[in-house]
JSON list of C-alpha atoms in Angstrom, two decimals:
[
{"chain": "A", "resi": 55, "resn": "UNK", "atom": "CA", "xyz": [168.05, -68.76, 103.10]},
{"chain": "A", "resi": 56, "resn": "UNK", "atom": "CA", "xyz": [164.66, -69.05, 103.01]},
{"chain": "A", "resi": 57, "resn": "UNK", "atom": "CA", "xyz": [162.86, -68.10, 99.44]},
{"chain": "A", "resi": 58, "resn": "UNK", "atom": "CA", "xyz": [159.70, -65.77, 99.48]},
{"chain": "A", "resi": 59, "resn": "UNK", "atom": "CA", "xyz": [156.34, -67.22, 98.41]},
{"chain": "A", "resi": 60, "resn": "UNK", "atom": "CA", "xyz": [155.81, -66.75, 94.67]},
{"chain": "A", "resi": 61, "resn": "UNK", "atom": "CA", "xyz": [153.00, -63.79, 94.94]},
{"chain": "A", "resi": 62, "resn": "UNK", "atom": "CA", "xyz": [155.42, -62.19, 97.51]},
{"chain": "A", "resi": 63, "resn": "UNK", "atom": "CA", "xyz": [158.03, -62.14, 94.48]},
{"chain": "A", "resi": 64, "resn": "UNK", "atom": "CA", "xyz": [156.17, -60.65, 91.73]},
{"chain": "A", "resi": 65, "resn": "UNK", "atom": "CA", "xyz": [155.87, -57.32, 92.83]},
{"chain": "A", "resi": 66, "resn": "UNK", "atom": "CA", "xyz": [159.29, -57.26, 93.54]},
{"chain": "A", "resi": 67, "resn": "UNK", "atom": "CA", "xyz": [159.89, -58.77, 90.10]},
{"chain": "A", "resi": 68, "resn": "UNK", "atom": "CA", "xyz": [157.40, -56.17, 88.89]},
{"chain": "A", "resi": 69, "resn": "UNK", "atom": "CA", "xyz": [159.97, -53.56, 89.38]},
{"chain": "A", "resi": 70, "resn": "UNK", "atom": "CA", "xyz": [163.26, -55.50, 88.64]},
{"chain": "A", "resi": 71, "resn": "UNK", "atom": "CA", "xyz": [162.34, -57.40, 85.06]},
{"chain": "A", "resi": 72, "resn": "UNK", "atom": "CA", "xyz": [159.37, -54.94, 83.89]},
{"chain": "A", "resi": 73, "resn": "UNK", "atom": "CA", "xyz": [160.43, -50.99, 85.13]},
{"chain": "A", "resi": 74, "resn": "UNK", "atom": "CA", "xyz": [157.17, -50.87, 87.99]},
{"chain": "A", "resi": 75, "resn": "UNK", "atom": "CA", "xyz": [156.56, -48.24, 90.01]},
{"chain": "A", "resi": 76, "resn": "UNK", "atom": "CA", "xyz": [158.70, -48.26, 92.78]},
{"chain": "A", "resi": 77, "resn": "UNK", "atom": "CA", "xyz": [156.60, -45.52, 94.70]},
{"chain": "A", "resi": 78, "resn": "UNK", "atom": "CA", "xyz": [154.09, -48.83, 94.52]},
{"chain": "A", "resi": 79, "resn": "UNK", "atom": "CA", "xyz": [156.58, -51.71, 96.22]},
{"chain": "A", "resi": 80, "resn": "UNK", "atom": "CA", "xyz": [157.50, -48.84, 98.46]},
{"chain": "A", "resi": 81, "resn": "UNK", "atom": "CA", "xyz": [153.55, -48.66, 99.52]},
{"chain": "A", "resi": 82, "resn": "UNK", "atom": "CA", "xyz": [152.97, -52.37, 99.37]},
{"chain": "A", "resi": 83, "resn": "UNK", "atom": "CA", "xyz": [156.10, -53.15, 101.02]},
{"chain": "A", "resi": 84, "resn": "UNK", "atom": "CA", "xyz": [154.83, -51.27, 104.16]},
{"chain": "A", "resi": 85, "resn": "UNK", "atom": "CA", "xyz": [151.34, -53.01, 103.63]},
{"chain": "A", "resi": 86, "resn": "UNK", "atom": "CA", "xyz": [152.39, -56.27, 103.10]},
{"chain": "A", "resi": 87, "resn": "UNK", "atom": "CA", "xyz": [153.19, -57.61, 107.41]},
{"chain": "A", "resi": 88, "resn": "UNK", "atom": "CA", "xyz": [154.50, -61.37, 106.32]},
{"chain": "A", "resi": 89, "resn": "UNK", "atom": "CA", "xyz": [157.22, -59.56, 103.86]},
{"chain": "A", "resi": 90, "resn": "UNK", "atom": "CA", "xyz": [158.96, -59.23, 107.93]},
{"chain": "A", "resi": 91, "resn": "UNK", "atom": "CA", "xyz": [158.30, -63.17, 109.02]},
{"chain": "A", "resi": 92, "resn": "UNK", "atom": "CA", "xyz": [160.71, -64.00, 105.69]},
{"chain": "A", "resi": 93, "resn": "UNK", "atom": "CA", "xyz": [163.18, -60.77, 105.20]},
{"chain": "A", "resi": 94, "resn": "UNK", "atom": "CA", "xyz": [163.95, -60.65, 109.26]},
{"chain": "A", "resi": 95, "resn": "UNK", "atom": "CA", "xyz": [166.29, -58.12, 109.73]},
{"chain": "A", "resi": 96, "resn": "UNK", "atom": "CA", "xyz": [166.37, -57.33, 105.60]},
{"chain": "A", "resi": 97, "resn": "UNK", "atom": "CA", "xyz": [162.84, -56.53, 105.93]},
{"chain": "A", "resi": 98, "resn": "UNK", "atom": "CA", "xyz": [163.93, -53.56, 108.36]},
{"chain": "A", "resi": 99, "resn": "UNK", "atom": "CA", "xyz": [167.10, -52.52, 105.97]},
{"chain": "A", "resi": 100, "resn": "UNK", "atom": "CA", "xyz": [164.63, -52.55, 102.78]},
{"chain": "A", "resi": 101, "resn": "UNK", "atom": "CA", "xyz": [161.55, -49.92, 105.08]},
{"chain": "A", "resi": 102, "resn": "UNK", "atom": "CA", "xyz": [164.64, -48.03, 105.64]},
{"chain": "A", "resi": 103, "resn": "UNK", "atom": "CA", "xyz": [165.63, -47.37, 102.11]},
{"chain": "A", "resi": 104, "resn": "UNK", "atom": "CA", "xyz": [164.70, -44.00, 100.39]},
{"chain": "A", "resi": 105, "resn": "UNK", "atom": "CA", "xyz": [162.86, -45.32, 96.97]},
{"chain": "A", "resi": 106, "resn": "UNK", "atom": "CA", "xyz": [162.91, -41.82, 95.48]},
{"chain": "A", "resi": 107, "resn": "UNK", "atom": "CA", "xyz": [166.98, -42.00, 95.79]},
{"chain": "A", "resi": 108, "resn": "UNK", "atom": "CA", "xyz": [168.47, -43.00, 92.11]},
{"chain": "A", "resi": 109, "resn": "UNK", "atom": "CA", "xyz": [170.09, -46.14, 93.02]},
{"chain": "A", "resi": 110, "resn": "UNK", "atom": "CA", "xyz": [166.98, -47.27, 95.30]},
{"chain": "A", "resi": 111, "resn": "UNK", "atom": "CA", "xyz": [166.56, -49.94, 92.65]},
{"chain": "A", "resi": 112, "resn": "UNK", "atom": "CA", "xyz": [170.01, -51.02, 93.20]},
{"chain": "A", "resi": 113, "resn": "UNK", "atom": "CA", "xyz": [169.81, -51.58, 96.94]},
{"chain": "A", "resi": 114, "resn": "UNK", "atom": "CA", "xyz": [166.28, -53.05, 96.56]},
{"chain": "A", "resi": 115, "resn": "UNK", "atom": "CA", "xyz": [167.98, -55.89, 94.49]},
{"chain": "A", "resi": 116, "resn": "UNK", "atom": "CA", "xyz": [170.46, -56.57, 97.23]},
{"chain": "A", "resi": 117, "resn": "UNK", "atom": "CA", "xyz": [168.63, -56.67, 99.49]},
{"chain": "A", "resi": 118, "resn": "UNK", "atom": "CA", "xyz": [165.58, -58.86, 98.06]},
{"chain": "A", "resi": 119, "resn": "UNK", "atom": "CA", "xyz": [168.38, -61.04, 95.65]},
{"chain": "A", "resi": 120, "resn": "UNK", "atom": "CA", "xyz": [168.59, -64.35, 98.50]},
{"chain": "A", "resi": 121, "resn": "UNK", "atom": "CA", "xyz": [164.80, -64.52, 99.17]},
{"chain": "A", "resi": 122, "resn": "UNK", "atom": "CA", "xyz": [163.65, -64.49, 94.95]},
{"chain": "A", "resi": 123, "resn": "UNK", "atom": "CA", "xyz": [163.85, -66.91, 92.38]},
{"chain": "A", "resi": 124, "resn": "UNK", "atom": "CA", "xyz": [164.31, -65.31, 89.13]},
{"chain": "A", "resi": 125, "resn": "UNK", "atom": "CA", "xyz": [163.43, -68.50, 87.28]},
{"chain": "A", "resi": 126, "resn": "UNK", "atom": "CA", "xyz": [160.00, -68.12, 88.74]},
{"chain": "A", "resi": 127, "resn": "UNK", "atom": "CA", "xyz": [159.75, -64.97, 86.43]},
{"chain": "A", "resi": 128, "resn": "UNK", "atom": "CA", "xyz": [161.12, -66.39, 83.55]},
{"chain": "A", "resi": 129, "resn": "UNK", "atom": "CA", "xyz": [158.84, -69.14, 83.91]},
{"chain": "A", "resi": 130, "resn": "UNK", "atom": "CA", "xyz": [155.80, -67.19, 84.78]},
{"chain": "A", "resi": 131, "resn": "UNK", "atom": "CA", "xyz": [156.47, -64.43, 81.44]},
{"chain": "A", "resi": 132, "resn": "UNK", "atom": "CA", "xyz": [157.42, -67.50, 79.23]},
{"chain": "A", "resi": 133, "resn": "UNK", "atom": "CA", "xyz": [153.77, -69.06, 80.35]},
{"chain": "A", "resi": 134, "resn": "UNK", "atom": "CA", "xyz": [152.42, -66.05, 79.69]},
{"chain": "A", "resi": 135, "resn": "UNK", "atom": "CA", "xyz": [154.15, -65.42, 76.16]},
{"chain": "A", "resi": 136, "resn": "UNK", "atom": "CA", "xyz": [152.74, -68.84, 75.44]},
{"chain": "A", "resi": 137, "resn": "UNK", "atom": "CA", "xyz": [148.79, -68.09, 76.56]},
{"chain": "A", "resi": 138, "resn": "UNK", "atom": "CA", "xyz": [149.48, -65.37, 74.01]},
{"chain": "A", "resi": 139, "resn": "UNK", "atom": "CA", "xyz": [150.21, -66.90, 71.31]},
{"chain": "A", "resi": 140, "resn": "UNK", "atom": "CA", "xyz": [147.36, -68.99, 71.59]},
{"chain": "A", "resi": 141, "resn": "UNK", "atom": "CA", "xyz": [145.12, -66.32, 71.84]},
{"chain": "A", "resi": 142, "resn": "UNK", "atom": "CA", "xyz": [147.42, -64.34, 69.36]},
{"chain": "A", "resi": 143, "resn": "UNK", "atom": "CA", "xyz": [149.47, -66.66, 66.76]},
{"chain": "A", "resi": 144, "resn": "UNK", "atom": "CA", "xyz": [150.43, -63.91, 64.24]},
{"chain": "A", "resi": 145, "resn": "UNK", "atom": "CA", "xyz": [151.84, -61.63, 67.58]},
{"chain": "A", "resi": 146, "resn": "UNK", "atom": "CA", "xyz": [155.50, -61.00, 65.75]},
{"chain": "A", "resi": 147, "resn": "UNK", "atom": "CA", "xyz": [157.13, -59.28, 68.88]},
{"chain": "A", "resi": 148, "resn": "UNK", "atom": "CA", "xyz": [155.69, -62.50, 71.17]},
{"chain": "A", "resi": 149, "resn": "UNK", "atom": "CA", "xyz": [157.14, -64.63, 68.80]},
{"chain": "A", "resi": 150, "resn": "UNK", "atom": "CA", "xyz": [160.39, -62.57, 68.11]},
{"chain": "A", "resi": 151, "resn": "UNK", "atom": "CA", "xyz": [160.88, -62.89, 72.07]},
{"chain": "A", "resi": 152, "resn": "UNK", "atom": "CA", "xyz": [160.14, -66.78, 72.09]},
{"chain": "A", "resi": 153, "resn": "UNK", "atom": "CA", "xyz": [163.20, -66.91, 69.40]},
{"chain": "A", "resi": 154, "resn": "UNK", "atom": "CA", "xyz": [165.34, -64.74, 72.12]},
{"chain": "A", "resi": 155, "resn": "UNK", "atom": "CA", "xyz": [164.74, -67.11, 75.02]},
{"chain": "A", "resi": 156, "resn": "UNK", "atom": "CA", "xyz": [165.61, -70.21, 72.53]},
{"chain": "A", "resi": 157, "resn": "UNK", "atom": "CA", "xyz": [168.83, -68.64, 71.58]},
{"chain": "A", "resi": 158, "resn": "UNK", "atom": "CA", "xyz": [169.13, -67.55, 75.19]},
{"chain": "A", "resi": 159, "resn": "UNK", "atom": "CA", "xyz": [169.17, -71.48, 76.46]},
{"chain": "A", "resi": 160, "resn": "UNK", "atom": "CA", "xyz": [166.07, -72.21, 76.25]},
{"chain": "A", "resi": 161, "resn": "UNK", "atom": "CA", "xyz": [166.27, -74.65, 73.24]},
{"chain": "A", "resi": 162, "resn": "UNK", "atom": "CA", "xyz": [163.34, -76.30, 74.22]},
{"chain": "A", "resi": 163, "resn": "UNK", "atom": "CA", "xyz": [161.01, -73.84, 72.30]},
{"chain": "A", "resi": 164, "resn": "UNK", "atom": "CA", "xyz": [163.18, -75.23, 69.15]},
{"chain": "A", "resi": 165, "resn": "UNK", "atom": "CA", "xyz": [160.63, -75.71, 66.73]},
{"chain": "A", "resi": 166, "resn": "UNK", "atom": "CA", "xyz": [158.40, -72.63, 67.65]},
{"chain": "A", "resi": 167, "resn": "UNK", "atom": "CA", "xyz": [161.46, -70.75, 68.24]},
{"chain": "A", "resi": 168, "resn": "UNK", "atom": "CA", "xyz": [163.07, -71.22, 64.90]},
{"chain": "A", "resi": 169, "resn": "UNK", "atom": "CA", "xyz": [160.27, -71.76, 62.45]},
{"chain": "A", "resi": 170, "resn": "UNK", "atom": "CA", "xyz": [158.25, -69.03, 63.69]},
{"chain": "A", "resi": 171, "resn": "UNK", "atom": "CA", "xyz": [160.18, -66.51, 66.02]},
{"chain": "A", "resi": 172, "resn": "UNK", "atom": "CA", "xyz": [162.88, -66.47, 63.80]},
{"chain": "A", "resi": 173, "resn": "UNK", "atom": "CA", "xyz": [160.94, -65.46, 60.67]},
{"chain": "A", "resi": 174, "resn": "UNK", "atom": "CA", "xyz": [159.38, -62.70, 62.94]},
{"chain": "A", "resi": 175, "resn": "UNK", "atom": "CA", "xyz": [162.39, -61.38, 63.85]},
{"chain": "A", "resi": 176, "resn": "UNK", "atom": "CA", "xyz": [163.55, -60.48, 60.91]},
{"chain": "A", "resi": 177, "resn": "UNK", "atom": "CA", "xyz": [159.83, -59.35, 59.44]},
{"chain": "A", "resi": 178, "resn": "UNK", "atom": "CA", "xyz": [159.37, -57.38, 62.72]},
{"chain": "A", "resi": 179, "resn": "UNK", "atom": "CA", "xyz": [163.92, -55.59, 61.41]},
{"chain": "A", "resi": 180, "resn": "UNK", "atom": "CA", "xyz": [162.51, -55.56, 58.00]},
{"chain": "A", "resi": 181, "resn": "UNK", "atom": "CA", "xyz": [159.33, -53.85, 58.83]},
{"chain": "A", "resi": 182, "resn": "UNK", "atom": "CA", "xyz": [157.51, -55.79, 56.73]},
{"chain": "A", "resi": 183, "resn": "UNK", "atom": "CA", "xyz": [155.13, -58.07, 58.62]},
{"chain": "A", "resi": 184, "resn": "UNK", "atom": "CA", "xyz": [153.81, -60.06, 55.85]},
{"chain": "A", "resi": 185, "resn": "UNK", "atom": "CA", "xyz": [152.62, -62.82, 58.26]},
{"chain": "A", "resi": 186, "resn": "UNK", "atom": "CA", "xyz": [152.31, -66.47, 58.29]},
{"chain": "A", "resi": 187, "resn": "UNK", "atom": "CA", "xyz": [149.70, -68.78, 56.28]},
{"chain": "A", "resi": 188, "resn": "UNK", "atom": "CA", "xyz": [146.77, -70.23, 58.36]},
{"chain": "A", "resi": 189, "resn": "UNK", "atom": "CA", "xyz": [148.36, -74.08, 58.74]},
{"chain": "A", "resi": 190, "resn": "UNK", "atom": "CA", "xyz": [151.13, -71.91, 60.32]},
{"chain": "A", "resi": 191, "resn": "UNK", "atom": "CA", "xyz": [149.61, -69.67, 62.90]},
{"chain": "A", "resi": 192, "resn": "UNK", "atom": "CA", "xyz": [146.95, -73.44, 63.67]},
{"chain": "A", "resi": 193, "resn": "UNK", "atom": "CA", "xyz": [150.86, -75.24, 64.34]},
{"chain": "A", "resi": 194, "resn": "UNK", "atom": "CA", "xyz": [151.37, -71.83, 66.47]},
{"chain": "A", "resi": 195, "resn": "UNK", "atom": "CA", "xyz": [148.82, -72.28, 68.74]},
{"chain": "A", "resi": 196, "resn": "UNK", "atom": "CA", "xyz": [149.57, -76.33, 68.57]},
{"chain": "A", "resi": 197, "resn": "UNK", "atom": "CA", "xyz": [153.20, -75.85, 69.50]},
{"chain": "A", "resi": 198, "resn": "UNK", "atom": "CA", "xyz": [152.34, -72.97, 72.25]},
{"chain": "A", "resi": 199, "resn": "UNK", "atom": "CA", "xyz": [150.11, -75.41, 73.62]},
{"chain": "A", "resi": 200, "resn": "UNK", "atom": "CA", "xyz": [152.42, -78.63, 74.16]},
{"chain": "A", "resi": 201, "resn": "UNK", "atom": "CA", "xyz": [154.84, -76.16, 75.66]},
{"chain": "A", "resi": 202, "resn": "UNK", "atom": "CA", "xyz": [152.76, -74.15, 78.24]},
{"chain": "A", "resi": 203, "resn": "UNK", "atom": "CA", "xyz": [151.44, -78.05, 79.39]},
{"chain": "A", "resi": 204, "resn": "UNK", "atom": "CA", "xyz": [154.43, -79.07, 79.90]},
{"chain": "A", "resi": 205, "resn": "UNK", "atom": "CA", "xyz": [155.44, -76.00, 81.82]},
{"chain": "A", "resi": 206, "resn": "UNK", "atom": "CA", "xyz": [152.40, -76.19, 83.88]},
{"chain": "A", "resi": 207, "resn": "UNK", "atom": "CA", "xyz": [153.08, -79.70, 84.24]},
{"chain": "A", "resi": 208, "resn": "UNK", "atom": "CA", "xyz": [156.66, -79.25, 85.68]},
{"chain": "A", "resi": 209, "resn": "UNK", "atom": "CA", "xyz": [157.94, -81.55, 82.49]},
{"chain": "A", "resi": 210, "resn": "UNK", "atom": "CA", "xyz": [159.85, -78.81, 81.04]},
{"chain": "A", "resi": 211, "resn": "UNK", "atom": "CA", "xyz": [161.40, -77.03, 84.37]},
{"chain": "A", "resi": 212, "resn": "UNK", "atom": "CA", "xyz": [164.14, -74.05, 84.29]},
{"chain": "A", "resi": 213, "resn": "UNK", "atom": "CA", "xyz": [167.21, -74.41, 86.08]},
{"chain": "A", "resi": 214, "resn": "UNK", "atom": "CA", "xyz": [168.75, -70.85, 85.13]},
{"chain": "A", "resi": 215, "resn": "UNK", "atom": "CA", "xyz": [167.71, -67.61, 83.87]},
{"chain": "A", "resi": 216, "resn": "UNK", "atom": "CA", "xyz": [167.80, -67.31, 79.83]},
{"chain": "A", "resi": 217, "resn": "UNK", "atom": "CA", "xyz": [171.69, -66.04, 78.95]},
{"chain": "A", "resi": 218, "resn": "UNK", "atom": "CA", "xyz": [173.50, -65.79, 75.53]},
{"chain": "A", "resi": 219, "resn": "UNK", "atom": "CA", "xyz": [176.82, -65.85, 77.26]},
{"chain": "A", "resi": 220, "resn": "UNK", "atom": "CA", "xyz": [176.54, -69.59, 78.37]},
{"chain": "A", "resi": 221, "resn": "UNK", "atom": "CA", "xyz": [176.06, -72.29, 75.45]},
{"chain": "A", "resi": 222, "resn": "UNK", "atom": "CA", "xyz": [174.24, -74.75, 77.52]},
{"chain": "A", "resi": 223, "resn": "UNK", "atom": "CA", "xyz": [170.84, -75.50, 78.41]},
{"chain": "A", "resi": 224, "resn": "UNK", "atom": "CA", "xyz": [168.99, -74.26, 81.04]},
{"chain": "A", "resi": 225, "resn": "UNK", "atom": "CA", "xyz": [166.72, -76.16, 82.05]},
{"chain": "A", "resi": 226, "resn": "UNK", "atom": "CA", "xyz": [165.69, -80.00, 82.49]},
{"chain": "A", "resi": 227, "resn": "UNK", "atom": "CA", "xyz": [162.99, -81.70, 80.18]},
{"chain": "A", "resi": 228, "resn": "UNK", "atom": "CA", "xyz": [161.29, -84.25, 82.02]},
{"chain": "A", "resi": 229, "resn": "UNK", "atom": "CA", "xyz": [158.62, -84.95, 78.73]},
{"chain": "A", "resi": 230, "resn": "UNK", "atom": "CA", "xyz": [158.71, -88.11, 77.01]},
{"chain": "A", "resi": 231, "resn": "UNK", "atom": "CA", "xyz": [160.45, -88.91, 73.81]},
{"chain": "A", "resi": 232, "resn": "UNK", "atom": "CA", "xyz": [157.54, -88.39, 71.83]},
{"chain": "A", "resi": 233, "resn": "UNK", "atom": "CA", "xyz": [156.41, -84.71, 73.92]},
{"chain": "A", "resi": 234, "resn": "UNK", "atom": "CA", "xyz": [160.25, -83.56, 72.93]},
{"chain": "A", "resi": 235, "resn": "UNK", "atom": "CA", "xyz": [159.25, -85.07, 69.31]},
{"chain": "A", "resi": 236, "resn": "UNK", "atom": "CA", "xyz": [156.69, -83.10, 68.62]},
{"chain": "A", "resi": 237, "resn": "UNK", "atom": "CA", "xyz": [157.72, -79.73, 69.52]},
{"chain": "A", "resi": 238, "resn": "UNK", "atom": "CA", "xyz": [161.80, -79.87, 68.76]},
{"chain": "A", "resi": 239, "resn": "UNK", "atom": "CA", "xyz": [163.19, -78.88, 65.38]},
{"chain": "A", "resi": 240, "resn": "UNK", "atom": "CA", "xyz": [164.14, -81.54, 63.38]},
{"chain": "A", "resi": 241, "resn": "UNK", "atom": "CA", "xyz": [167.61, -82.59, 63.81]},
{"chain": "A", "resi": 242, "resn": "UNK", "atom": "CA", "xyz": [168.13, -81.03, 67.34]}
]
């Protein structure tokens, strides 16, 4: 089955992974004339559906589940998590939710993951929020860096959406030795 384009999946994963408005997909689902060329006959069972109904949501999944690629979202929010920190090192909830993904599968965020999102965590449970030294939040920004590149650059790719129930990766990491080097946690 034939995948939507990318922008033709964000508003739907607008209102699946973030709580959107689903009176707005309603509206840009009738506005939007190529969601028909893809969806077919699903594009006729999804105009038909009453949004305001509580388990609209439900059916809109079904429906919409063949034609998106979740790990575009994951990618897309982990890129943006990333442009964050750079812009934001000292973000504890970013960095909290970086730790999350890594224990979620995404061990490529190792070194970032653990000596930074890991610390947060437990600040952000503590309520303390002391934050980190200056070299740290500079190796922050480093570190978010080296991983949104090699995102962008399709070096670090995901294969799966992040899960704690499955102890393997999920993804494949295309970067050099020295890339993985540089950004892993020592030992890993």
């Amino acid at each position: 089955m034939k995948k939507l384009p990318l922008e033709l999946q964000l508003p739907f994963f607008k209102v699946i992974m973030e709580n959107g408005s689903l009176k707005d997909l309603e509206n840009w689902i009738y506005q939007e004339s190529s969601l028909s060329e893809v969806l077919g006959d699903d594009y006729f069972e999804l105009i038909r559906l009453e949004f305001n109904q509580k388990f609209a949501l439900d059916d809109i999944q079904r429906i919409i589940y063949p034609y998106i690629d979740y790990t575009n979202y994951y990618s897309l929010h982990l890129k943006n998590l990333l442009l964050s920190l750079q812009n934001k090192p000292n973000d504890f909830e970013t960095l909290a939710e970086i730790y999350q993904l890594y224990c979620k599968g995404y061990y490529f965020l190792g070194k970032l993951a653990i000596d930074y999102g890991l610390c947060a965590e437990v600040e952000l449970i503590e309520k303390s929020e002391n934050g980190f030294s200056k070299d740290a939040l500079n190796e922050i920004v480093i570190l978010s860096k080296l991983l949104y590149k090699g995102l962008s650059d399709n070096k670090i790719v995901l294969t799966e959406c992040p899960d704690y129930d499955k102890d393997t990766e999920h993804y494949q990491d295309f970067r050099s030795k020295e890339e993985k080097r540089l950004t892993d946690v020592i030992g890993q």
